[in-house]
CSV table of C-alpha atoms in Angstrom, one decimal:
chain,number,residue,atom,x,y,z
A,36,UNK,CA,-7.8,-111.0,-7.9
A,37,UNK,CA,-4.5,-112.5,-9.4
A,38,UNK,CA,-2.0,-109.7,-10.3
A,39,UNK,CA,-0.4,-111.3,-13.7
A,40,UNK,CA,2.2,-107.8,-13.6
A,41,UNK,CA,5.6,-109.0,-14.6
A,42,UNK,CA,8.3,-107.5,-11.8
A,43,UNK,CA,12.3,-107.1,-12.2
A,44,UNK,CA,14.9,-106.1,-10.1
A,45,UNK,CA,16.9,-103.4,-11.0
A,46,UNK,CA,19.9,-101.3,-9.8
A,47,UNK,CA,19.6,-98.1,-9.4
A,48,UNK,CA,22.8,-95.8,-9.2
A,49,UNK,CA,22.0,-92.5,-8.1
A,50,UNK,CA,24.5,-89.6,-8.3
A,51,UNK,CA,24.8,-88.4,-4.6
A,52,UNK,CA,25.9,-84.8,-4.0
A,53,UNK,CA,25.5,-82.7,-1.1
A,54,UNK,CA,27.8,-79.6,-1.5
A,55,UNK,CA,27.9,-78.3,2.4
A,56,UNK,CA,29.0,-81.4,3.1
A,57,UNK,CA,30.6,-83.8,0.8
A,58,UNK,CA,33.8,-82.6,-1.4
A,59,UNK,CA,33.3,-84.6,-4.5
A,60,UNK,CA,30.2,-86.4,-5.9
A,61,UNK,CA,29.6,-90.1,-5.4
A,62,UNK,CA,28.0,-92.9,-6.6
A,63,UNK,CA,24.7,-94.6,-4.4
A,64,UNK,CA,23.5,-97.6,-5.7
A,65,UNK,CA,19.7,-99.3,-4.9
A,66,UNK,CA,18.1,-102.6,-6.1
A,67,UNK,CA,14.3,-102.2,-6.1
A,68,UNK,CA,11.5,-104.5,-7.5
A,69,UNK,CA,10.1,-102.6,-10.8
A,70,UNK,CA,6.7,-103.8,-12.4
A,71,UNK,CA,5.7,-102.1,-15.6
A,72,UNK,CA,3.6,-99.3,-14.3
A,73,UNK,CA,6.7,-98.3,-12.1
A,74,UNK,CA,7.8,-94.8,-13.1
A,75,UNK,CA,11.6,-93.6,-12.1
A,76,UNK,CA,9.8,-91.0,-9.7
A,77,UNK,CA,7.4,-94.0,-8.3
A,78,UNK,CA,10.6,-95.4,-8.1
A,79,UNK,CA,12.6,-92.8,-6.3
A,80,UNK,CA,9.4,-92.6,-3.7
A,81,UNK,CA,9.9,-95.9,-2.8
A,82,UNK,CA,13.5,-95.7,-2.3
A,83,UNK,CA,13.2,-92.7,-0.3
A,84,UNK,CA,10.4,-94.6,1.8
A,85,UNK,CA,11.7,-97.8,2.3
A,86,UNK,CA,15.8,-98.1,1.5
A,87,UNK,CA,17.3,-94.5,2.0
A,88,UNK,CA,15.6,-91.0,3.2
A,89,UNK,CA,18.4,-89.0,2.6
A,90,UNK,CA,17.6,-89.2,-1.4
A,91,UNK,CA,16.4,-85.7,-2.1
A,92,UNK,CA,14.2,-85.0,-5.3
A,93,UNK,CA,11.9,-82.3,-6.6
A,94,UNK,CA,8.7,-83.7,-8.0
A,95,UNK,CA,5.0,-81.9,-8.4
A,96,UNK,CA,2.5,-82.8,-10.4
A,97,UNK,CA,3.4,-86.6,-11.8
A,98,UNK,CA,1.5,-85.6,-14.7
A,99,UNK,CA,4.5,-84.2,-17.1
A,100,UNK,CA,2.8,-80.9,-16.8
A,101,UNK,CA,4.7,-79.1,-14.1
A,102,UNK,CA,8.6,-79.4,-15.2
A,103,UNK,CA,10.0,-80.1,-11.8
A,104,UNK,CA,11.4,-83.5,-12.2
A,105,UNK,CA,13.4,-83.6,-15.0
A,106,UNK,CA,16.9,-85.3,-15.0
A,107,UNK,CA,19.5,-86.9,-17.1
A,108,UNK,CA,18.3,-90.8,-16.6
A,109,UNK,CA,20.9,-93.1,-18.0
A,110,UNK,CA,22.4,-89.8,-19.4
A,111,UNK,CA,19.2,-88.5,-21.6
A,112,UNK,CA,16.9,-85.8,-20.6
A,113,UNK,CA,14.1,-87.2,-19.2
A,114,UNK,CA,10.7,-86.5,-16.7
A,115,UNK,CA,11.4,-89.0,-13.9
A,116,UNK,CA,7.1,-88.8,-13.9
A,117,UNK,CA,6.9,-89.5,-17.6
A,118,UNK,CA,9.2,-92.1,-18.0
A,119,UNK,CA,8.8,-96.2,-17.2
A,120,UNK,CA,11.8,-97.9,-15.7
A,121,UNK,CA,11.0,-101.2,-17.8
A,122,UNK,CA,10.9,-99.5,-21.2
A,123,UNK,CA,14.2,-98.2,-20.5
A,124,UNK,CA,15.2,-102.1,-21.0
A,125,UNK,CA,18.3,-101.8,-18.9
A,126,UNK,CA,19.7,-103.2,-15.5
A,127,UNK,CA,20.9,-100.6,-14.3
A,128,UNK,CA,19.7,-97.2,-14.0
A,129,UNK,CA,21.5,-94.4,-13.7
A,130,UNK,CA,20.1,-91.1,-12.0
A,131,UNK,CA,21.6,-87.5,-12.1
A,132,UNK,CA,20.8,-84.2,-11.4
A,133,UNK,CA,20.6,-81.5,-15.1
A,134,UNK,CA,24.0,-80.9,-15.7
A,135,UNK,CA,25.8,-77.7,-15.7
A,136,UNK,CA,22.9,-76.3,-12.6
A,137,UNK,CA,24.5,-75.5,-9.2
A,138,UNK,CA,23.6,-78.6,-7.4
A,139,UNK,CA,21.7,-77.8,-4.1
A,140,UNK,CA,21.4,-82.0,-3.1
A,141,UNK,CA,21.4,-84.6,-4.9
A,142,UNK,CA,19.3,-84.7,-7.6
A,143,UNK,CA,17.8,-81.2,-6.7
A,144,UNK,CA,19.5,-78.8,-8.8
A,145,UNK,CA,19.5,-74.5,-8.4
A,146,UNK,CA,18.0,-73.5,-11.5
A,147,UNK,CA,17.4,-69.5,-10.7
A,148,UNK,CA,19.4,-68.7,-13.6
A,149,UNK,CA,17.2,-70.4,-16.1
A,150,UNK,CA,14.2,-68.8,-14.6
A,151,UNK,CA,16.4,-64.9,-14.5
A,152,UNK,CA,16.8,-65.4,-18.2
A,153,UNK,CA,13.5,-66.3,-18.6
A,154,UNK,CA,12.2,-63.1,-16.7
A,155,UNK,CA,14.5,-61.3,-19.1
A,156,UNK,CA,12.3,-61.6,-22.2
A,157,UNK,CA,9.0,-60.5,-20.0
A,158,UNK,CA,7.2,-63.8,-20.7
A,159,UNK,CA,3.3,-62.0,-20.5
A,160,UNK,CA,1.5,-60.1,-23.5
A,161,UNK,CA,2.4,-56.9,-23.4
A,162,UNK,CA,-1.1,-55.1,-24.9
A,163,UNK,CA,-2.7,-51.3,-24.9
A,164,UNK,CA,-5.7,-53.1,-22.8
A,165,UNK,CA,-7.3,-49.6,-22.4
A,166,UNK,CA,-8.8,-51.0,-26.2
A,167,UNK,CA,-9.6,-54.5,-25.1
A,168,UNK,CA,-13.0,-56.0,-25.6
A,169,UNK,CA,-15.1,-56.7,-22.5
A,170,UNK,CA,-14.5,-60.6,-23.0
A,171,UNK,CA,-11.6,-62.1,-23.5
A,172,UNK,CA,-9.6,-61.6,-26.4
A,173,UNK,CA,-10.1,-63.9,-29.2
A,174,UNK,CA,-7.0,-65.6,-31.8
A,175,UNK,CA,-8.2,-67.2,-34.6
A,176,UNK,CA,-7.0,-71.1,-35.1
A,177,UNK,CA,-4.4,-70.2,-38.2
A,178,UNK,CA,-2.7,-67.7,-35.8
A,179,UNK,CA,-2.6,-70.1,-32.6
A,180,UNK,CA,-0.7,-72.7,-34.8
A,181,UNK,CA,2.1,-71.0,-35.3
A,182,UNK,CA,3.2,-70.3,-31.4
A,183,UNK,CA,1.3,-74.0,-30.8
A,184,UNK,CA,4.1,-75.8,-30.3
A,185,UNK,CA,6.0,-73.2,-28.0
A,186,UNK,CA,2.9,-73.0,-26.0
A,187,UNK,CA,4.0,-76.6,-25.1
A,188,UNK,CA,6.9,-75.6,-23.0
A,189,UNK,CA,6.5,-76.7,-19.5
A,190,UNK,CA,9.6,-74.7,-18.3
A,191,UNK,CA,11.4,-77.6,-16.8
A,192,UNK,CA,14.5,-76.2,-18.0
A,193,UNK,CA,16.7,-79.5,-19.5
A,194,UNK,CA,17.5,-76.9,-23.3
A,195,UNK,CA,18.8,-74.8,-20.5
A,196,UNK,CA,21.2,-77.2,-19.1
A,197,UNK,CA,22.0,-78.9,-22.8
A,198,UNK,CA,23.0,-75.6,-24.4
A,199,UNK,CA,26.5,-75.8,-25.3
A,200,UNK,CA,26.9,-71.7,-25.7
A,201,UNK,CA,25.0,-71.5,-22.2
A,202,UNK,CA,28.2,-73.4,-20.6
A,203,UNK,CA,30.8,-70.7,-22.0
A,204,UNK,CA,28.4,-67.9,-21.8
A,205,UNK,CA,26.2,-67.9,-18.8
A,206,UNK,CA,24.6,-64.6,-19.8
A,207,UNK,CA,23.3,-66.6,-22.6
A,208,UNK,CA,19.6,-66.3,-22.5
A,209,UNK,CA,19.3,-70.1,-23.6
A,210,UNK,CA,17.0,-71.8,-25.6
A,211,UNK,CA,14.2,-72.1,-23.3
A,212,UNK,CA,13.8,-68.4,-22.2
A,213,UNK,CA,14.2,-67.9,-26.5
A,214,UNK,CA,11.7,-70.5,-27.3
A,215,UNK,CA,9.2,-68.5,-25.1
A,216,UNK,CA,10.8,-64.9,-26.5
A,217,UNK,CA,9.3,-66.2,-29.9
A,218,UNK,CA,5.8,-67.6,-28.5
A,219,UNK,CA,5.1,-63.8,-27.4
A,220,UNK,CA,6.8,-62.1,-30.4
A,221,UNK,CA,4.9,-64.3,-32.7
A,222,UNK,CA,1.5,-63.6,-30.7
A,223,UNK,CA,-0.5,-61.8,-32.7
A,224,UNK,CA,-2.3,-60.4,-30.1
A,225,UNK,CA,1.4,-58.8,-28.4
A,226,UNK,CA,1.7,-55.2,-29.4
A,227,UNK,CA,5.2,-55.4,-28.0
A,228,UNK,CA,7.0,-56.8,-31.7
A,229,UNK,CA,9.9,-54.2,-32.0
A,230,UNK,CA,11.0,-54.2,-28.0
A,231,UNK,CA,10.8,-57.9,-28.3
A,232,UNK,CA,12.9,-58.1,-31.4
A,233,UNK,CA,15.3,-55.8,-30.4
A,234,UNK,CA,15.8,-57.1,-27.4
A,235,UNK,CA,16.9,-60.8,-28.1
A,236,UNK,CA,19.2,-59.2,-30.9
A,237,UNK,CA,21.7,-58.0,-28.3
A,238,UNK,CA,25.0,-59.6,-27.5
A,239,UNK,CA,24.0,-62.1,-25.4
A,240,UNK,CA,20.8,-63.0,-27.7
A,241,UNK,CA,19.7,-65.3,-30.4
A,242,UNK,CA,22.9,-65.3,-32.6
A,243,UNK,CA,25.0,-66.9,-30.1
A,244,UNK,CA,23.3,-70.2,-31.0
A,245,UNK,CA,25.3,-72.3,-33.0
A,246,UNK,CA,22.4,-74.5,-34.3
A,247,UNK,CA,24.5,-77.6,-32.1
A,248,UNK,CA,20.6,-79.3,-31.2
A,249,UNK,CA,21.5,-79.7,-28.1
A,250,UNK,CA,18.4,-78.3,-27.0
A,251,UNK,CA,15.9,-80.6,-29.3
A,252,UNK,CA,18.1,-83.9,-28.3
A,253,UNK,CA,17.3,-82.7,-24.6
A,254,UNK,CA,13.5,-81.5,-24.8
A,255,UNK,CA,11.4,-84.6,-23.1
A,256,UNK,CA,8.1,-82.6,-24.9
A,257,UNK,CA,10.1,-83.0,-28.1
A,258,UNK,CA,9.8,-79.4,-29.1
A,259,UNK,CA,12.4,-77.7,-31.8
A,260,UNK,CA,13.8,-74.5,-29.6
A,261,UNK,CA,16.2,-74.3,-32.5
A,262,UNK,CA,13.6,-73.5,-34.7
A,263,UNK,CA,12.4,-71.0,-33.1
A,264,UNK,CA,15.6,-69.4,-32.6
A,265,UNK,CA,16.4,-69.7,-36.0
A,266,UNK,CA,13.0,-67.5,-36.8
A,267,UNK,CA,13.6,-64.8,-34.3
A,268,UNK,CA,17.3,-64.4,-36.1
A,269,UNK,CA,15.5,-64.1,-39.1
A,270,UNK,CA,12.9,-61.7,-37.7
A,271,UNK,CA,15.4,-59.8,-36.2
A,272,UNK,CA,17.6,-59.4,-39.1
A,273,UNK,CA,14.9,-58.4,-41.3
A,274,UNK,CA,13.8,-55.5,-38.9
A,275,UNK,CA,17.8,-54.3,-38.0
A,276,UNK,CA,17.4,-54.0,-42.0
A,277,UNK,CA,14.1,-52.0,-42.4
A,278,UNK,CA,15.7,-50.0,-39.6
A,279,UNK,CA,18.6,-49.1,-41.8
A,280,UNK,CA,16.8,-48.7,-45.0
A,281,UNK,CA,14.8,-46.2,-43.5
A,282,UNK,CA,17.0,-44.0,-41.8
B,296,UNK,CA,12.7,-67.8,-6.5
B,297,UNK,CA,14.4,-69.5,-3.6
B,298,UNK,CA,17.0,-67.6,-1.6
B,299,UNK,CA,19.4,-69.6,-0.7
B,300,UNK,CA,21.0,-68.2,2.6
B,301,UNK,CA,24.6,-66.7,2.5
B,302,UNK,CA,26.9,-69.4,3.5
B,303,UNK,CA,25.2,-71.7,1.2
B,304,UNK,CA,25.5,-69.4,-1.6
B,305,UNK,CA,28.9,-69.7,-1.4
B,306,UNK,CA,29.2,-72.9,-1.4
B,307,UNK,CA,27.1,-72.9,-4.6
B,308,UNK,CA,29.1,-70.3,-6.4
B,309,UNK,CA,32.3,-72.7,-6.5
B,310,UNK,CA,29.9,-75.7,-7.6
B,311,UNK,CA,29.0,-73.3,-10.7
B,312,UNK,CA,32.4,-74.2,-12.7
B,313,UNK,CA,32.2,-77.6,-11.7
B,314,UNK,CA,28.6,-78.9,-11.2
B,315,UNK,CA,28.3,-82.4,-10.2
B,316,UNK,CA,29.3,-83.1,-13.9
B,317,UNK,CA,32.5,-82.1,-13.8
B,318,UNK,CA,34.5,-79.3,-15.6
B,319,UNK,CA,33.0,-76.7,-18.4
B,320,UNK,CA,36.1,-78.6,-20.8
B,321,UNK,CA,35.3,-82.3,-20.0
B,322,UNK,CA,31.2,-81.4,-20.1
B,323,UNK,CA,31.7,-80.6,-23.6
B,324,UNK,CA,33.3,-84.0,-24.7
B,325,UNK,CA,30.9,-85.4,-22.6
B,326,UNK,CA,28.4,-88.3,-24.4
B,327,UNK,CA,25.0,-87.1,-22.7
B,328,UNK,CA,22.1,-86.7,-24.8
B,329,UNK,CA,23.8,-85.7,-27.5
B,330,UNK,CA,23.1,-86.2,-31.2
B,331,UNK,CA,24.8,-85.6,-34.7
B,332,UNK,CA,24.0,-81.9,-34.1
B,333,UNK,CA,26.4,-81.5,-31.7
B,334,UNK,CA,29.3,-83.6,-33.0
B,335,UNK,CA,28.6,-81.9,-36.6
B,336,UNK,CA,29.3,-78.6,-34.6
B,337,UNK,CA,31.8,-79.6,-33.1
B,338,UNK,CA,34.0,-80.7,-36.0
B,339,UNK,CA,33.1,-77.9,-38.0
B,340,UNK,CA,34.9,-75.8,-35.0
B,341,UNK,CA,37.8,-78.0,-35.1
B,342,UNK,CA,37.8,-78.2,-39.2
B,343,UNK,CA,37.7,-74.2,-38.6
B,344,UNK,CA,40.7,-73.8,-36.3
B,345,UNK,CA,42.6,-76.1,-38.5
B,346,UNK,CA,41.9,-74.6,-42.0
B,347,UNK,CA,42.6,-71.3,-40.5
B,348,UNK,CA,46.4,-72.6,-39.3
B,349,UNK,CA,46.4,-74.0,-42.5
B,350,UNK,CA,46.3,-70.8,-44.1
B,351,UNK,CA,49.2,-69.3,-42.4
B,352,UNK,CA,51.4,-72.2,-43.2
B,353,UNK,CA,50.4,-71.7,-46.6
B,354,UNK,CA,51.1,-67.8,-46.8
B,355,UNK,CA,54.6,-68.5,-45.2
B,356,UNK,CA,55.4,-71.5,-47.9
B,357,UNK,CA,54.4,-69.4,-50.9
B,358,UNK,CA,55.7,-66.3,-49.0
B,359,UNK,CA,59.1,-68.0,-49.7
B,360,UNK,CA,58.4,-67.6,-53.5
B,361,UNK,CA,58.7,-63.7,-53.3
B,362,UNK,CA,61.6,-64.1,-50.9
B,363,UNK,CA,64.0,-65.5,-53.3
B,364,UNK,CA,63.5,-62.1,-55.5
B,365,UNK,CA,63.6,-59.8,-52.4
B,366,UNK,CA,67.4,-61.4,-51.7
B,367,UNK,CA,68.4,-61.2,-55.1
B,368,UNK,CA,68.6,-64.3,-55.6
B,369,UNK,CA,69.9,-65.5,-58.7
B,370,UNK,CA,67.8,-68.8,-59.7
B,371,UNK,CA,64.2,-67.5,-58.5
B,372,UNK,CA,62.3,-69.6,-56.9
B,373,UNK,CA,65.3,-71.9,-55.2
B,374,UNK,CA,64.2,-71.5,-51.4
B,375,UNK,CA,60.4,-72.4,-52.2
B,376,UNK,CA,61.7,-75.8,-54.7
B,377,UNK,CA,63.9,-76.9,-51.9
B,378,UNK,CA,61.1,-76.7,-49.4
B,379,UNK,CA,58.5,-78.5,-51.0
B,380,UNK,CA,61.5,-81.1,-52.2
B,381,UNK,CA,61.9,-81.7,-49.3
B,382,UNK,CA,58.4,-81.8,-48.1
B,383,UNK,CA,58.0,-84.1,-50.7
B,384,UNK,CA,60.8,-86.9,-50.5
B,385,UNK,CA,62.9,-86.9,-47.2
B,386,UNK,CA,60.3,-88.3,-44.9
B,387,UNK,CA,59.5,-92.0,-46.4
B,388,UNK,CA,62.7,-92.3,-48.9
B,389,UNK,CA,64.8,-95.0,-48.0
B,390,UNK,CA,62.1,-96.6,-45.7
B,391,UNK,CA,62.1,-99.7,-48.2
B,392,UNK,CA,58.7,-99.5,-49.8
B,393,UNK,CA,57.7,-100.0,-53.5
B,394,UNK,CA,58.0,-97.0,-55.3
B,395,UNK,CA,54.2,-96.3,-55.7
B,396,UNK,CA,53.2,-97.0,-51.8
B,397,UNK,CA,56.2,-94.5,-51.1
B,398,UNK,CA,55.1,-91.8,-53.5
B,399,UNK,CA,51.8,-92.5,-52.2
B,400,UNK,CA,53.0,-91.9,-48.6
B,401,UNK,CA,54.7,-88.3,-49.3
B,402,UNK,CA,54.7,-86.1,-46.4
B,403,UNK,CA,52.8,-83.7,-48.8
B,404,UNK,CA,50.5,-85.8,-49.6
B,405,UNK,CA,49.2,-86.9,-46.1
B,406,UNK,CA,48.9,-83.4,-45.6
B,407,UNK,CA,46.9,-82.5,-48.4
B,408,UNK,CA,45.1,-85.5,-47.7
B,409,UNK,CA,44.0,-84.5,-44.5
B,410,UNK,CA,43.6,-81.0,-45.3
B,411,UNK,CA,41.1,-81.9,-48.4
B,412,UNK,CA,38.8,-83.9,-45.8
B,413,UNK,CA,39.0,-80.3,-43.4
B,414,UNK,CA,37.9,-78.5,-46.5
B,415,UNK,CA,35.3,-81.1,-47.7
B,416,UNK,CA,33.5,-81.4,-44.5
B,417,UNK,CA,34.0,-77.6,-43.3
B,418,UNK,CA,32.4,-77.1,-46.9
B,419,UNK,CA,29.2,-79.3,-46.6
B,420,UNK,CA,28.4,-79.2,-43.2
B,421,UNK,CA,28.6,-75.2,-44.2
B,422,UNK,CA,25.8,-75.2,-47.1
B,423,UNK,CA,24.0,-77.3,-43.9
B,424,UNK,CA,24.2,-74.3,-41.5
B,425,UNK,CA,23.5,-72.1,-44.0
B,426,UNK,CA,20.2,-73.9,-45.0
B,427,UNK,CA,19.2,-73.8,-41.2
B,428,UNK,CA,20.1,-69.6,-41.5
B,429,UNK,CA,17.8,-69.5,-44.1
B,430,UNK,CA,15.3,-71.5,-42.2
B,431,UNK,CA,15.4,-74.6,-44.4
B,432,UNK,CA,15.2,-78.1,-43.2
B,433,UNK,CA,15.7,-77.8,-39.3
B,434,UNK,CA,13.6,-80.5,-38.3
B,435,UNK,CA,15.5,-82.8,-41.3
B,436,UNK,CA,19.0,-81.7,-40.0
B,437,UNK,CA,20.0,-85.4,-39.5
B,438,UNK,CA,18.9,-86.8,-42.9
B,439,UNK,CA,20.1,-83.2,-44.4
B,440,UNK,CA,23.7,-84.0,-42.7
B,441,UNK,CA,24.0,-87.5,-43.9
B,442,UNK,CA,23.4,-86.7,-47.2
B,443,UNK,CA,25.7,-84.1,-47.1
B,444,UNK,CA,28.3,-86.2,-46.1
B,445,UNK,CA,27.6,-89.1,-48.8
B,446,UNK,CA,28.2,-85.8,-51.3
B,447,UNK,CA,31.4,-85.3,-49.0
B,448,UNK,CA,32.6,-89.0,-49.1
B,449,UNK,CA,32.3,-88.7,-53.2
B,450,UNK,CA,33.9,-85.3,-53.2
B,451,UNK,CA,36.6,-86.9,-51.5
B,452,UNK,CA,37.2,-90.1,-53.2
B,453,UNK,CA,37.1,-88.0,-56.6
B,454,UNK,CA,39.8,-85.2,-55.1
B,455,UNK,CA,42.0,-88.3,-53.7
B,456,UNK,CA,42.0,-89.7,-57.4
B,457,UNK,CA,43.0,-86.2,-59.1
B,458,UNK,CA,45.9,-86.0,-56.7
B,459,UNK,CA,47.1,-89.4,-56.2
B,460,UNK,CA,46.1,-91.7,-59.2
B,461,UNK,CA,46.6,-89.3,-61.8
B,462,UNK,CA,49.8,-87.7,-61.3
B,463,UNK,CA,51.1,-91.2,-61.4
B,464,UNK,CA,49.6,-92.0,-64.7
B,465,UNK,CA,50.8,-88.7,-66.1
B,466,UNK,CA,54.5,-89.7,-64.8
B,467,UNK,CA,53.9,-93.0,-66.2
B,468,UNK,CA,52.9,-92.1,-69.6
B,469,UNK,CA,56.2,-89.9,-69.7
């Protein structure tokens, strides 16, 4: 069988970083035969197997599903498993690690405080399950459609690193760790609304978004975390005033 | 979560100022998957900080006005003419151009100039970010911010001709 796949070289230039080691970041560049069914992580594999194993990268599920390998590829958010080299149409490609992340090597990036801000908002429904029918508990369609889209979130945290507030306020909980505060808050089946609400309304909460987009630009499952952040202000604001009215 | 062990850790706290994309100030000018959302912002902040020094020139400029009566003074209003005389004259008289491209180039009016296109776009791009407060048009903010500066542009244009043009055919007519 004749393979007709067109191949092209291209350079890769990968951002090298390996903070016990090296002072200052530096530039490693690869050339590497692509054919259009390379992806940049089938890509990466093959430079880690064949030109340099000192590469490091985090990859899982090559599906887009797990979140793992997302990084800024000629500086736009992308899954490395998602996204094909020769689509790009460039020469060169340029690989870094999500940006404003403690860097752990290379293009492996310490993302703990993402996933500490997501814990914050107690991502599970919160439920008296002492009334829950013995099967599982049913949502009609109407009321699944309007936490569909955050449902979409596969947590690989590139809002996160976007989020111009996150970089002058780390206690920021960020657009992704919101985006998933409003999936539960809008649950219907979540008794926990008023907690919820309250909680993102504190200091470090939804109104320090500016509405930059940062977040959408970055999001490679093109969902709208300003959106949602611009609902829970709403929300919020609407229960602070039934608060006040009623006291 | 993955511990990291304790001499690493430290190691990772001084890479949390300055990841492997440099410092929190130069990540912010920074062109990486940005879009108009971010510049918009941006230059509503600057328009912001520049509007507000704006307003304490202008308190201390028409300040002057009461001045005048508190030192008694006897031609009120003398310190705040001289100053805006001034403004208005001494930088481009004597530089050799016609009479029109020199009144055109008054100090004054380069700054009201620039400080109509602060107000103009702090304006807009306001109504914008009040419309996504609101919860209107988020997913259409691009479209919504390019029409909004078209209305900006023509807002502009029509503030320029009020100040510029028609002073001049006013003092032309006289």
């Amino acid at each position: 069988m004749s393979s007709t796949k067109e191949t092209k070289t291209l350079t890769f230039k990968i951002k090298r970083f390996n903070p016990v080691v090296d002072d200052e970041p530096y530039w490693d560049t690869y050339e590497l035969d692509c054919d259009d069914g390379t992806t940049v992580l089938i890509a990466i594999q093959e430079l880690i197997a064949k030109q340099d194993g000192s590469i490091a990268m985090r990859y899982n599920c090559r599906a887009g599903v797990c979140g793992s390998c997302a990084l800024l590829v000629n500086n736009k958010y992308m899954l490395a498993c998602e996204t094909l080299v020769l689509q790009l149409n460039k020469k060169v490609i340029k690989l870094e690690p999500l940006p404003s992340y403690p860097v752990i090597k290379d293009l492996v990036v310490d993302m703990s405080q993402f996933y500490e801000k997501l814990l914050a908002i107690d991502p599970y429904l919160k439920r008296d399950h002492s009334k829950d029918p013995e099967t599982e508990i049913l949502q009609i369609p109407e009321d699944f459609h309007i936490i569909e889209e955050a449902t979409k979130c596969i947590l690989c945290g590139a809002c996160h690193s976007s989020c111009v507030s996150v970089w002058t306020d780390t206690n920021y909980l960020g657009p992704g760790a919101l985006l998933k505060a409003f999936r539960f808050t809008n649950d219907t089946r979540d008794e926990d609304r008023r907690e919820r609400l309250k909680r993102v309304t504190s200091e470090d909460g939804v109104y320090r978004c500016h509405t930059a987009f940062n977040c959408v630009e970055a999001c490679p499952k093109e969902l709208n975390p300003t959106e949602a952040i611009q609902t829970l202000k709403r929300q919020s604001a609407k229960q602070t005033l039934k608060f006040w009215s009623r006291s | 979560m993955i511990k990291v062990s304790e001499t690493e850790n430290i190691v990772h706290q001084s890479q949390v100022e300055t990841d492997s994309h440099g410092s929190k100030f130069y990540r912010w000018f920074k062109p990486f998957s940005r879009g108009i959302g971010m510049y918009s912002w941006l230059a509503q902040r600057l328009t912001g900080l520049l509007l507000i020094m704006y307003v304490f020139i202008h308190f201390g400029i028409i300040g002057t006005m009461l001045l005048d009566t508190f030192l008694g003074f006897e031609t009120p209003g003398l310190l705040y003419n001289s100053i805006t005389a001034a403004m208005g004259s001494s930088l481009v008289a004597g530089m050799g151009f016609p009479e029109v491209v020199e009144s055109m180039l008054r100090f004054s009016y380069i700054i009201d100039a620039g400080l109509i296109a602060a107000l103009v776009y702090h304006g807009y791009n306001g109504i914008r970010v009040v419309l996504f407060d609101l919860g209107i048009g988020i997913r259409k903010q691009k479209q919504i911010f390019w029409i909004l500066l078209i209305l900006g542009i023509i807002s502009y244009i029509l503030a320029m001709y009020l100040i510029m043009i028609v002073p001049e055919i006013v003092l032309a007519g006289e």
